[in-house]
Amino acid sequence: LMMVLDMAARLNAPLPVRFACLGHDLGKGTTAPEVLPRHIGHEERSVRLLKPLCERWRVPVECRELAEVVAREHGHIHRSGELGAAALVRLLERCDALRKPQRFAQILQACECDARGRLGLEEQPYAPAPRLQAVLACVLGVATAPIAEHALAQGHSGKQIGTLIHAARCEALQRHLDTLLPPSPTH
């Protein structure tokens, strides 16, 4: 934990990021001894532990919200290179990245501090950050107004429109990801 906080200080992270670094792994302290050294489910336990801590310390909402998202999603963000388009869009949605891209940048910075705040990894670049920023840019580039207008004209309601927009974002991201993959050899 101290190395993660040291990395946050080294990167001049703002207070919400530093607080997220402090709380993202609280759940590891409640891991049952018989499953150690693994910490299965520590993310959700961390979120549950953060809530009363934030109330007791009167933590500002901005710090609390960022810490909860980082606690819940840091493992998925670390392993985001393994995710397909639909799972990446769901990750962005859970992080509220489409409405709050600046906060998503802070989420990524906290995850970077976690990844680089380990012995021997301090100088390693954090590959998920630029990749997920590019994923977010691609998804934000989808023009949603025409989709909504067309859906309304077809008689669709709010939830159906949301589903259509989600599908369009997934399709656009899949096309983007396909351009990043090396061409497959022909047989």
Short mmCIF file of N, CA and C in Angstrom, two decimals:
data_model
loop_
_atom_site.label_atom_id
_atom_site.label_comp_id
_atom_site.label_asym_id
_atom_site.label_seq_id
_atom_site.Cartn_x
_atom_site.Cartn_y
_atom_site.Cartn_z
N LEU A 1 0.82 -1.20 0.00
CA LEU A 1 0.00 0.00 0.00
C LEU A 1 0.87 1.26 0.00
N MET A 2 1.92 1.24 0.78
CA MET A 2 2.75 2.45 0.86
C MET A 2 3.44 2.73 -0.48
N MET A 3 3.81 1.69 -1.20
CA MET A 3 4.44 1.92 -2.51
C MET A 3 3.43 2.50 -3.49
N VAL A 4 2.17 2.09 -3.38
CA VAL A 4 1.13 2.64 -4.24
C VAL A 4 0.94 4.13 -3.93
N LEU A 5 0.90 4.46 -2.65
CA LEU A 5 0.78 5.88 -2.26
C LEU A 5 2.01 6.67 -2.65
N ASP A 6 3.19 6.06 -2.53
CA ASP A 6 4.41 6.74 -2.98
C ASP A 6 4.36 7.03 -4.47
N MET A 7 3.82 6.07 -5.25
CA MET A 7 3.71 6.29 -6.69
C MET A 7 2.72 7.41 -6.98
N ALA A 8 1.63 7.48 -6.22
CA ALA A 8 0.66 8.56 -6.40
C ALA A 8 1.31 9.91 -6.14
N ALA A 9 2.14 9.98 -5.11
CA ALA A 9 2.85 11.23 -4.82
C ALA A 9 3.85 11.53 -5.92
N ARG A 10 4.57 10.51 -6.37
CA ARG A 10 5.56 10.70 -7.44
C ARG A 10 4.92 11.23 -8.72
N LEU A 11 3.68 10.77 -9.00
CA LEU A 11 2.97 11.20 -10.22
C LEU A 11 2.16 12.48 -9.99
N ASN A 12 2.32 13.09 -8.81
CA ASN A 12 1.59 14.31 -8.46
C ASN A 12 0.09 14.15 -8.64
N ALA A 13 -0.41 13.00 -8.22
CA ALA A 13 -1.83 12.70 -8.36
C ALA A 13 -2.65 13.63 -7.45
N PRO A 14 -3.83 14.04 -7.92
CA PRO A 14 -4.69 14.87 -7.08
C PRO A 14 -5.27 14.05 -5.92
N LEU A 15 -5.84 14.76 -4.94
CA LEU A 15 -6.37 14.12 -3.74
C LEU A 15 -7.32 12.96 -4.02
N PRO A 16 -8.31 13.08 -4.94
CA PRO A 16 -9.20 11.93 -5.16
C PRO A 16 -8.45 10.67 -5.60
N VAL A 17 -7.42 10.83 -6.42
CA VAL A 17 -6.63 9.68 -6.87
C VAL A 17 -5.86 9.09 -5.69
N ARG A 18 -5.28 9.95 -4.86
CA ARG A 18 -4.53 9.45 -3.71
C ARG A 18 -5.45 8.71 -2.74
N PHE A 19 -6.67 9.23 -2.54
CA PHE A 19 -7.59 8.54 -1.65
C PHE A 19 -8.01 7.20 -2.25
N ALA A 20 -8.24 7.17 -3.56
CA ALA A 20 -8.58 5.90 -4.23
C ALA A 20 -7.46 4.89 -4.06
N CYS A 21 -6.21 5.35 -4.15
CA CYS A 21 -5.06 4.46 -3.96
C CYS A 21 -5.05 3.91 -2.53
N LEU A 22 -5.43 4.73 -1.59
CA LEU A 22 -5.46 4.32 -0.18
C LEU A 22 -6.51 3.25 0.06
N GLY A 23 -7.67 3.35 -0.60
CA GLY A 23 -8.78 2.46 -0.29
C GLY A 23 -9.05 1.32 -1.24
N HIS A 24 -8.33 1.26 -2.36
CA HIS A 24 -8.73 0.29 -3.39
C HIS A 24 -8.60 -1.17 -2.98
N ASP A 25 -7.74 -1.48 -2.03
CA ASP A 25 -7.51 -2.87 -1.62
C ASP A 25 -7.90 -3.13 -0.16
N LEU A 26 -8.78 -2.31 0.41
CA LEU A 26 -9.20 -2.52 1.80
C LEU A 26 -9.71 -3.94 2.04
N GLY A 27 -10.39 -4.50 1.08
CA GLY A 27 -10.98 -5.82 1.21
C GLY A 27 -9.97 -6.94 1.37
N LYS A 28 -8.73 -6.71 0.99
CA LYS A 28 -7.72 -7.75 1.15
C LYS A 28 -7.50 -8.07 2.62
N GLY A 29 -7.74 -7.10 3.48
CA GLY A 29 -7.56 -7.32 4.92
C GLY A 29 -8.60 -8.27 5.51
N THR A 30 -9.66 -8.54 4.77
CA THR A 30 -10.71 -9.44 5.27
C THR A 30 -10.71 -10.78 4.54
N THR A 31 -9.66 -11.06 3.81
CA THR A 31 -9.55 -12.34 3.11
C THR A 31 -9.40 -13.47 4.12
N ALA A 32 -10.16 -14.53 3.93
CA ALA A 32 -10.08 -15.69 4.83
C ALA A 32 -8.69 -16.33 4.72
N PRO A 33 -8.08 -16.70 5.83
CA PRO A 33 -6.72 -17.26 5.81
C PRO A 33 -6.56 -18.47 4.91
N GLU A 34 -7.62 -19.29 4.80
CA GLU A 34 -7.49 -20.52 4.01
C GLU A 34 -7.37 -20.28 2.50
N VAL A 35 -7.71 -19.07 2.01
CA VAL A 35 -7.60 -18.81 0.57
C VAL A 35 -6.36 -17.98 0.22
N LEU A 36 -5.64 -17.53 1.26
CA LEU A 36 -4.41 -16.78 0.99
C LEU A 36 -3.42 -17.64 0.25
N PRO A 37 -2.60 -17.14 -0.64
CA PRO A 37 -2.32 -15.72 -0.88
C PRO A 37 -3.28 -15.04 -1.86
N ARG A 38 -4.30 -15.76 -2.32
CA ARG A 38 -5.27 -15.15 -3.24
C ARG A 38 -6.24 -14.29 -2.44
N HIS A 39 -6.80 -13.31 -3.09
CA HIS A 39 -7.75 -12.40 -2.45
C HIS A 39 -9.03 -12.33 -3.27
N ILE A 40 -9.66 -13.48 -3.47
CA ILE A 40 -10.84 -13.58 -4.31
C ILE A 40 -11.97 -12.71 -3.74
N GLY A 41 -12.53 -11.86 -4.62
CA GLY A 41 -13.65 -11.01 -4.22
C GLY A 41 -13.28 -9.80 -3.39
N HIS A 42 -11.99 -9.48 -3.31
CA HIS A 42 -11.60 -8.35 -2.45
C HIS A 42 -12.12 -7.02 -2.98
N GLU A 43 -12.40 -6.95 -4.28
CA GLU A 43 -12.86 -5.68 -4.86
C GLU A 43 -14.19 -5.26 -4.24
N GLU A 44 -15.17 -6.15 -4.22
CA GLU A 44 -16.48 -5.80 -3.65
C GLU A 44 -16.39 -5.60 -2.14
N ARG A 45 -15.54 -6.38 -1.47
CA ARG A 45 -15.35 -6.16 -0.03
C ARG A 45 -14.75 -4.78 0.21
N SER A 46 -13.85 -4.36 -0.66
CA SER A 46 -13.25 -3.03 -0.52
C SER A 46 -14.31 -1.95 -0.64
N VAL A 47 -15.22 -2.09 -1.61
CA VAL A 47 -16.29 -1.10 -1.79
C VAL A 47 -17.16 -1.05 -0.53
N ARG A 48 -17.51 -2.22 0.01
CA ARG A 48 -18.34 -2.25 1.22
C ARG A 48 -17.64 -1.60 2.41
N LEU A 49 -16.33 -1.80 2.52
CA LEU A 49 -15.58 -1.22 3.64
C LEU A 49 -15.38 0.28 3.47
N LEU A 50 -15.32 0.74 2.23
CA LEU A 50 -15.11 2.16 1.97
C LEU A 50 -16.30 3.01 2.43
N LYS A 51 -17.50 2.48 2.26
CA LYS A 51 -18.70 3.28 2.57
C LYS A 51 -18.71 3.79 4.00
N PRO A 52 -18.59 2.92 5.04
CA PRO A 52 -18.61 3.46 6.40
C PRO A 52 -17.37 4.31 6.72
N LEU A 53 -16.24 3.96 6.12
CA LEU A 53 -15.03 4.74 6.32
C LEU A 53 -15.22 6.17 5.82
N CYS A 54 -15.80 6.29 4.63
CA CYS A 54 -16.03 7.61 4.05
C CYS A 54 -17.04 8.41 4.87
N GLU A 55 -18.05 7.74 5.40
CA GLU A 55 -19.02 8.44 6.24
C GLU A 55 -18.36 8.93 7.53
N ARG A 56 -17.59 8.05 8.15
CA ARG A 56 -16.95 8.41 9.42
C ARG A 56 -15.96 9.55 9.25
N TRP A 57 -15.18 9.52 8.18
CA TRP A 57 -14.16 10.55 7.94
C TRP A 57 -14.73 11.76 7.20
N ARG A 58 -16.03 11.70 6.82
CA ARG A 58 -16.65 12.77 6.05
C ARG A 58 -15.85 13.09 4.78
N VAL A 59 -15.55 12.04 4.06
CA VAL A 59 -14.77 12.15 2.83
C VAL A 59 -15.62 12.86 1.77
N PRO A 60 -15.03 13.82 1.06
CA PRO A 60 -15.79 14.49 -0.01
C PRO A 60 -16.33 13.50 -1.04
N VAL A 61 -17.48 13.82 -1.58
CA VAL A 61 -18.17 12.93 -2.54
C VAL A 61 -17.25 12.55 -3.70
N GLU A 62 -16.53 13.52 -4.24
CA GLU A 62 -15.64 13.26 -5.38
C GLU A 62 -14.62 12.18 -5.04
N CYS A 63 -14.05 12.26 -3.85
CA CYS A 63 -13.06 11.26 -3.42
C CYS A 63 -13.72 9.90 -3.21
N ARG A 64 -14.88 9.88 -2.55
CA ARG A 64 -15.58 8.64 -2.26
C ARG A 64 -15.98 7.92 -3.55
N GLU A 65 -16.57 8.66 -4.48
CA GLU A 65 -17.03 8.03 -5.72
C GLU A 65 -15.87 7.45 -6.52
N LEU A 66 -14.78 8.20 -6.61
CA LEU A 66 -13.61 7.71 -7.35
C LEU A 66 -13.05 6.46 -6.67
N ALA A 67 -12.95 6.49 -5.35
CA ALA A 67 -12.40 5.35 -4.61
C ALA A 67 -13.26 4.10 -4.80
N GLU A 68 -14.57 4.27 -4.80
CA GLU A 68 -15.46 3.12 -4.98
C GLU A 68 -15.30 2.51 -6.36
N VAL A 69 -15.22 3.35 -7.39
CA VAL A 69 -15.06 2.82 -8.75
C VAL A 69 -13.71 2.12 -8.89
N VAL A 70 -12.65 2.73 -8.37
CA VAL A 70 -11.32 2.12 -8.46
C VAL A 70 -11.30 0.80 -7.70
N ALA A 71 -11.88 0.77 -6.51
CA ALA A 71 -11.91 -0.47 -5.73
C ALA A 71 -12.62 -1.58 -6.51
N ARG A 72 -13.75 -1.25 -7.12
CA ARG A 72 -14.57 -2.24 -7.81
C ARG A 72 -13.95 -2.67 -9.15
N GLU A 73 -13.32 -1.74 -9.87
CA GLU A 73 -12.94 -2.02 -11.26
C GLU A 73 -11.44 -2.16 -11.52
N HIS A 74 -10.57 -1.95 -10.53
CA HIS A 74 -9.14 -1.94 -10.84
C HIS A 74 -8.64 -3.25 -11.44
N GLY A 75 -9.16 -4.37 -11.00
CA GLY A 75 -8.74 -5.65 -11.58
C GLY A 75 -9.14 -5.77 -13.04
N HIS A 76 -10.36 -5.32 -13.35
CA HIS A 76 -10.81 -5.36 -14.75
C HIS A 76 -9.98 -4.42 -15.62
N ILE A 77 -9.63 -3.26 -15.07
CA ILE A 77 -8.82 -2.31 -15.83
C ILE A 77 -7.43 -2.88 -16.07
N HIS A 78 -6.83 -3.48 -15.04
CA HIS A 78 -5.50 -4.09 -15.21
C HIS A 78 -5.51 -5.15 -16.31
N ARG A 79 -6.60 -5.91 -16.40
CA ARG A 79 -6.69 -7.00 -17.37
C ARG A 79 -7.49 -6.62 -18.62
N SER A 80 -7.69 -5.35 -18.86
CA SER A 80 -8.54 -4.90 -19.95
C SER A 80 -8.02 -5.29 -21.33
N GLY A 81 -6.76 -5.58 -21.45
CA GLY A 81 -6.21 -6.02 -22.72
C GLY A 81 -6.78 -7.35 -23.18
N GLU A 82 -7.38 -8.09 -22.25
CA GLU A 82 -7.97 -9.40 -22.56
C GLU A 82 -9.45 -9.27 -22.95
N LEU A 83 -10.02 -8.07 -22.83
CA LEU A 83 -11.46 -7.90 -23.04
C LEU A 83 -11.79 -7.58 -24.49
N GLY A 84 -12.93 -8.08 -24.93
CA GLY A 84 -13.44 -7.76 -26.25
C GLY A 84 -14.22 -6.46 -26.23
N ALA A 85 -14.73 -6.07 -27.37
CA ALA A 85 -15.41 -4.77 -27.52
C ALA A 85 -16.59 -4.61 -26.57
N ALA A 86 -17.46 -5.60 -26.51
CA ALA A 86 -18.66 -5.47 -25.66
C ALA A 86 -18.27 -5.34 -24.20
N ALA A 87 -17.31 -6.12 -23.74
CA ALA A 87 -16.87 -6.04 -22.34
C ALA A 87 -16.20 -4.70 -22.05
N LEU A 88 -15.46 -4.17 -23.01
CA LEU A 88 -14.83 -2.85 -22.83
C LEU A 88 -15.87 -1.75 -22.71
N VAL A 89 -16.90 -1.81 -23.54
CA VAL A 89 -17.96 -0.80 -23.46
C VAL A 89 -18.67 -0.90 -22.11
N ARG A 90 -18.92 -2.12 -21.65
CA ARG A 90 -19.55 -2.28 -20.32
C ARG A 90 -18.64 -1.73 -19.22
N LEU A 91 -17.34 -1.93 -19.34
CA LEU A 91 -16.39 -1.38 -18.37
C LEU A 91 -16.47 0.15 -18.35
N LEU A 92 -16.48 0.76 -19.53
CA LEU A 92 -16.61 2.22 -19.61
C LEU A 92 -17.91 2.68 -18.97
N GLU A 93 -18.98 1.95 -19.22
CA GLU A 93 -20.28 2.32 -18.66
C GLU A 93 -20.26 2.21 -17.13
N ARG A 94 -19.68 1.13 -16.60
CA ARG A 94 -19.63 0.96 -15.14
C ARG A 94 -18.78 2.06 -14.49
N CYS A 95 -17.77 2.53 -15.20
CA CYS A 95 -16.90 3.61 -14.69
C CYS A 95 -17.50 4.99 -14.95
N ASP A 96 -18.64 5.05 -15.65
CA ASP A 96 -19.29 6.30 -16.03
C ASP A 96 -18.36 7.18 -16.87
N ALA A 97 -17.50 6.51 -17.63
CA ALA A 97 -16.48 7.21 -18.42
C ALA A 97 -17.09 8.03 -19.55
N LEU A 98 -18.24 7.62 -20.06
CA LEU A 98 -18.85 8.34 -21.18
C LEU A 98 -19.37 9.71 -20.74
N ARG A 99 -19.86 9.79 -19.51
CA ARG A 99 -20.36 11.07 -18.99
C ARG A 99 -19.26 11.87 -18.29
N LYS A 100 -18.25 11.17 -17.75
CA LYS A 100 -17.21 11.83 -16.97
C LYS A 100 -15.82 11.37 -17.41
N PRO A 101 -15.41 11.76 -18.63
CA PRO A 101 -14.10 11.29 -19.11
C PRO A 101 -12.92 11.78 -18.27
N GLN A 102 -13.04 12.96 -17.65
CA GLN A 102 -11.95 13.46 -16.82
C GLN A 102 -11.80 12.57 -15.58
N ARG A 103 -12.92 12.16 -15.01
CA ARG A 103 -12.84 11.27 -13.85
C ARG A 103 -12.27 9.92 -14.27
N PHE A 104 -12.59 9.46 -15.49
CA PHE A 104 -12.03 8.20 -15.97
C PHE A 104 -10.51 8.29 -16.04
N ALA A 105 -10.00 9.43 -16.45
CA ALA A 105 -8.54 9.63 -16.47
C ALA A 105 -7.97 9.48 -15.06
N GLN A 106 -8.69 9.96 -14.06
CA GLN A 106 -8.24 9.79 -12.68
C GLN A 106 -8.31 8.33 -12.24
N ILE A 107 -9.34 7.62 -12.68
CA ILE A 107 -9.44 6.19 -12.39
C ILE A 107 -8.22 5.47 -12.95
N LEU A 108 -7.87 5.80 -14.19
CA LEU A 108 -6.71 5.17 -14.83
C LEU A 108 -5.42 5.52 -14.10
N GLN A 109 -5.32 6.76 -13.61
CA GLN A 109 -4.11 7.15 -12.88
C GLN A 109 -4.00 6.36 -11.58
N ALA A 110 -5.11 6.17 -10.87
CA ALA A 110 -5.07 5.38 -9.64
C ALA A 110 -4.67 3.93 -9.94
N CYS A 111 -5.19 3.38 -11.04
CA CYS A 111 -4.82 2.02 -11.43
C CYS A 111 -3.35 1.94 -11.81
N GLU A 112 -2.85 2.98 -12.45
CA GLU A 112 -1.42 3.02 -12.78
C GLU A 112 -0.59 3.03 -11.50
N CYS A 113 -1.00 3.81 -10.52
CA CYS A 113 -0.27 3.84 -9.24
C CYS A 113 -0.26 2.46 -8.61
N ASP A 114 -1.39 1.76 -8.68
CA ASP A 114 -1.48 0.41 -8.12
C ASP A 114 -0.53 -0.53 -8.86
N ALA A 115 -0.53 -0.48 -10.18
CA ALA A 115 0.31 -1.38 -10.97
C ALA A 115 1.80 -1.07 -10.79
N ARG A 116 2.14 0.21 -10.78
CA ARG A 116 3.55 0.60 -10.69
C ARG A 116 4.05 0.71 -9.25
N GLY A 117 3.14 0.63 -8.29
CA GLY A 117 3.52 0.72 -6.89
C GLY A 117 3.91 -0.64 -6.33
N ARG A 118 4.73 -1.35 -7.07
CA ARG A 118 5.20 -2.68 -6.67
C ARG A 118 6.68 -2.76 -6.97
N LEU A 119 7.39 -3.48 -6.13
CA LEU A 119 8.83 -3.60 -6.25
C LEU A 119 9.22 -4.12 -7.64
N GLY A 120 10.07 -3.37 -8.32
CA GLY A 120 10.54 -3.75 -9.64
C GLY A 120 9.68 -3.27 -10.79
N LEU A 121 8.49 -2.73 -10.50
CA LEU A 121 7.59 -2.28 -11.57
C LEU A 121 7.45 -0.76 -11.62
N GLU A 122 8.21 -0.07 -10.79
CA GLU A 122 8.06 1.38 -10.67
C GLU A 122 8.28 2.12 -11.99
N GLU A 123 9.13 1.60 -12.85
CA GLU A 123 9.46 2.30 -14.10
C GLU A 123 8.73 1.71 -15.31
N GLN A 124 7.90 0.71 -15.09
CA GLN A 124 7.19 0.07 -16.19
C GLN A 124 6.04 0.96 -16.67
N PRO A 125 5.90 1.11 -17.98
CA PRO A 125 4.73 1.87 -18.47
C PRO A 125 3.46 1.08 -18.17
N TYR A 126 2.37 1.80 -17.98
CA TYR A 126 1.09 1.16 -17.68
C TYR A 126 0.27 1.12 -18.97
N ALA A 127 0.35 0.01 -19.67
CA ALA A 127 -0.26 -0.14 -21.00
C ALA A 127 -1.78 0.05 -21.02
N PRO A 128 -2.53 -0.36 -19.99
CA PRO A 128 -3.99 -0.18 -20.08
C PRO A 128 -4.43 1.29 -20.20
N ALA A 129 -3.67 2.22 -19.65
CA ALA A 129 -4.12 3.63 -19.67
C ALA A 129 -4.25 4.19 -21.08
N PRO A 130 -3.21 4.17 -21.90
CA PRO A 130 -3.39 4.72 -23.26
C PRO A 130 -4.37 3.90 -24.10
N ARG A 131 -4.39 2.59 -23.87
CA ARG A 131 -5.32 1.76 -24.63
C ARG A 131 -6.76 2.12 -24.28
N LEU A 132 -7.06 2.25 -22.99
CA LEU A 132 -8.42 2.57 -22.59
C LEU A 132 -8.81 4.00 -22.93
N GLN A 133 -7.85 4.91 -22.98
CA GLN A 133 -8.15 6.27 -23.43
C GLN A 133 -8.53 6.24 -24.91
N ALA A 134 -7.83 5.42 -25.70
CA ALA A 134 -8.17 5.28 -27.12
C ALA A 134 -9.53 4.61 -27.30
N VAL A 135 -9.82 3.62 -26.46
CA VAL A 135 -11.12 2.95 -26.49
C VAL A 135 -12.22 3.96 -26.17
N LEU A 136 -12.01 4.77 -25.15
CA LEU A 136 -13.00 5.78 -24.77
C LEU A 136 -13.20 6.78 -25.91
N ALA A 137 -12.11 7.24 -26.52
CA ALA A 137 -12.23 8.19 -27.63
C ALA A 137 -13.05 7.59 -28.77
N CYS A 138 -12.81 6.33 -29.07
CA CYS A 138 -13.56 5.66 -30.13
C CYS A 138 -15.05 5.61 -29.80
N VAL A 139 -15.37 5.22 -28.58
CA VAL A 139 -16.77 5.08 -28.18
C VAL A 139 -17.45 6.44 -28.11
N LEU A 140 -16.73 7.45 -27.64
CA LEU A 140 -17.31 8.80 -27.59
C LEU A 140 -17.52 9.37 -28.99
N GLY A 141 -16.81 8.82 -29.97
CA GLY A 141 -16.94 9.28 -31.35
C GLY A 141 -18.21 8.79 -32.05
N VAL A 142 -18.93 7.91 -31.42
CA VAL A 142 -20.18 7.41 -32.01
C VAL A 142 -21.24 8.49 -31.88
N ALA A 143 -21.80 8.89 -33.00
CA ALA A 143 -22.86 9.91 -32.99
C ALA A 143 -24.15 9.26 -32.52
N THR A 144 -24.57 9.59 -31.31
CA THR A 144 -25.74 8.92 -30.72
C THR A 144 -27.06 9.61 -31.07
N ALA A 145 -27.02 10.91 -31.36
CA ALA A 145 -28.27 11.63 -31.66
C ALA A 145 -29.00 11.03 -32.87
N PRO A 146 -28.32 10.75 -33.98
CA PRO A 146 -29.04 10.15 -35.12
C PRO A 146 -29.63 8.77 -34.78
N ILE A 147 -28.93 8.00 -33.95
CA ILE A 147 -29.45 6.69 -33.55
C ILE A 147 -30.73 6.87 -32.76
N ALA A 148 -30.70 7.81 -31.82
CA ALA A 148 -31.88 8.07 -30.98
C ALA A 148 -33.05 8.60 -31.82
N GLU A 149 -32.75 9.52 -32.72
CA GLU A 149 -33.81 10.08 -33.57
C GLU A 149 -34.46 9.00 -34.43
N HIS A 150 -33.64 8.16 -35.03
CA HIS A 150 -34.16 7.08 -35.87
C HIS A 150 -34.98 6.10 -35.03
N ALA A 151 -34.49 5.77 -33.85
CA ALA A 151 -35.20 4.84 -32.97
C ALA A 151 -36.54 5.42 -32.53
N LEU A 152 -36.55 6.72 -32.21
CA LEU A 152 -37.82 7.37 -31.82
C LEU A 152 -38.82 7.33 -32.96
N ALA A 153 -38.33 7.58 -34.18
CA ALA A 153 -39.20 7.55 -35.35
C ALA A 153 -39.77 6.15 -35.58
N GLN A 154 -39.03 5.14 -35.13
CA GLN A 154 -39.49 3.74 -35.26
C GLN A 154 -40.40 3.33 -34.10
N GLY A 155 -40.61 4.26 -33.15
CA GLY A 155 -41.49 3.98 -32.03
C GLY A 155 -40.81 3.33 -30.83
N HIS A 156 -39.48 3.36 -30.79
CA HIS A 156 -38.76 2.76 -29.66
C HIS A 156 -38.80 3.70 -28.45
N SER A 157 -38.67 3.10 -27.26
CA SER A 157 -38.66 3.88 -26.02
C SER A 157 -37.23 4.05 -25.49
N GLY A 158 -37.11 4.68 -24.34
CA GLY A 158 -35.81 5.00 -23.76
C GLY A 158 -34.88 3.83 -23.60
N LYS A 159 -35.34 2.75 -22.98
CA LYS A 159 -34.48 1.60 -22.74
C LYS A 159 -34.05 0.95 -24.07
N GLN A 160 -34.97 0.88 -25.02
CA GLN A 160 -34.64 0.30 -26.33
C GLN A 160 -33.61 1.18 -27.05
N ILE A 161 -33.77 2.48 -26.91
CA ILE A 161 -32.80 3.41 -27.53
C ILE A 161 -31.43 3.21 -26.91
N GLY A 162 -31.39 3.06 -25.60
CA GLY A 162 -30.12 2.80 -24.91
C GLY A 162 -29.46 1.54 -25.41
N THR A 163 -30.25 0.51 -25.65
CA THR A 163 -29.73 -0.75 -26.16
C THR A 163 -29.15 -0.57 -27.56
N LEU A 164 -29.83 0.20 -28.40
CA LEU A 164 -29.34 0.45 -29.77
C LEU A 164 -28.04 1.26 -29.74
N ILE A 165 -27.98 2.24 -28.87
CA ILE A 165 -26.76 3.06 -28.75
C ILE A 165 -25.61 2.19 -28.25
N HIS A 166 -25.88 1.37 -27.25
CA HIS A 166 -24.85 0.45 -26.73
C HIS A 166 -24.32 -0.44 -27.85
N ALA A 167 -25.23 -1.00 -28.65
CA ALA A 167 -24.82 -1.88 -29.76
C ALA A 167 -23.97 -1.13 -30.78
N ALA A 168 -24.35 0.11 -31.09
CA ALA A 168 -23.57 0.91 -32.05
C ALA A 168 -22.17 1.19 -31.51
N ARG A 169 -22.09 1.45 -30.22
CA ARG A 169 -20.77 1.69 -29.61
C ARG A 169 -19.92 0.43 -29.66
N CYS A 170 -20.52 -0.71 -29.37
CA CYS A 170 -19.78 -1.98 -29.43
C CYS A 170 -19.29 -2.27 -30.85
N GLU A 171 -20.14 -2.03 -31.84
CA GLU A 171 -19.76 -2.26 -33.24
C GLU A 171 -18.61 -1.33 -33.65
N ALA A 172 -18.70 -0.06 -33.29
CA ALA A 172 -17.64 0.89 -33.63
C ALA A 172 -16.33 0.49 -32.96
N LEU A 173 -16.41 0.08 -31.70
CA LEU A 173 -15.19 -0.32 -31.00
C LEU A 173 -14.61 -1.60 -31.59
N GLN A 174 -15.47 -2.53 -31.99
CA GLN A 174 -14.97 -3.76 -32.61
C GLN A 174 -14.22 -3.43 -33.90
N ARG A 175 -14.76 -2.52 -34.70
CA ARG A 175 -14.06 -2.11 -35.93
C ARG A 175 -12.71 -1.50 -35.57
N HIS A 176 -12.68 -0.67 -34.54
CA HIS A 176 -11.42 -0.04 -34.09
C HIS A 176 -10.42 -1.11 -33.65
N LEU A 177 -10.88 -2.06 -32.84
CA LEU A 177 -9.98 -3.11 -32.35
C LEU A 177 -9.47 -3.97 -33.50
N ASP A 178 -10.32 -4.22 -34.50
CA ASP A 178 -9.91 -5.02 -35.66
C ASP A 178 -8.77 -4.34 -36.42
N THR A 179 -8.75 -3.01 -36.44
CA THR A 179 -7.67 -2.30 -37.13
C THR A 179 -6.35 -2.41 -36.38
N LEU A 180 -6.42 -2.70 -35.06
CA LEU A 180 -5.20 -2.80 -34.25
C LEU A 180 -4.56 -4.17 -34.32
N LEU A 181 -5.35 -5.17 -34.70
CA LEU A 181 -4.83 -6.53 -34.74
C LEU A 181 -4.02 -6.76 -36.01
N PRO A 182 -2.92 -7.50 -35.89
CA PRO A 182 -2.16 -7.79 -37.10
C PRO A 182 -2.99 -8.67 -38.03
N PRO A 183 -2.81 -8.49 -39.34
CA PRO A 183 -3.60 -9.31 -40.28
C PRO A 183 -3.29 -10.79 -40.07
N SER A 184 -4.31 -11.60 -40.16
CA SER A 184 -4.10 -13.04 -39.98
C SER A 184 -3.48 -13.62 -41.25
N PRO A 185 -2.59 -14.58 -41.07
CA PRO A 185 -1.95 -15.20 -42.25
C PRO A 185 -2.97 -15.99 -43.05
N THR A 186 -2.87 -15.91 -44.34
CA THR A 186 -3.79 -16.68 -45.20
C THR A 186 -3.19 -18.06 -45.43
N HIS A 187 -4.05 -19.05 -45.49
CA HIS A 187 -3.57 -20.42 -45.64
C HIS A 187 -3.76 -20.88 -47.04
#
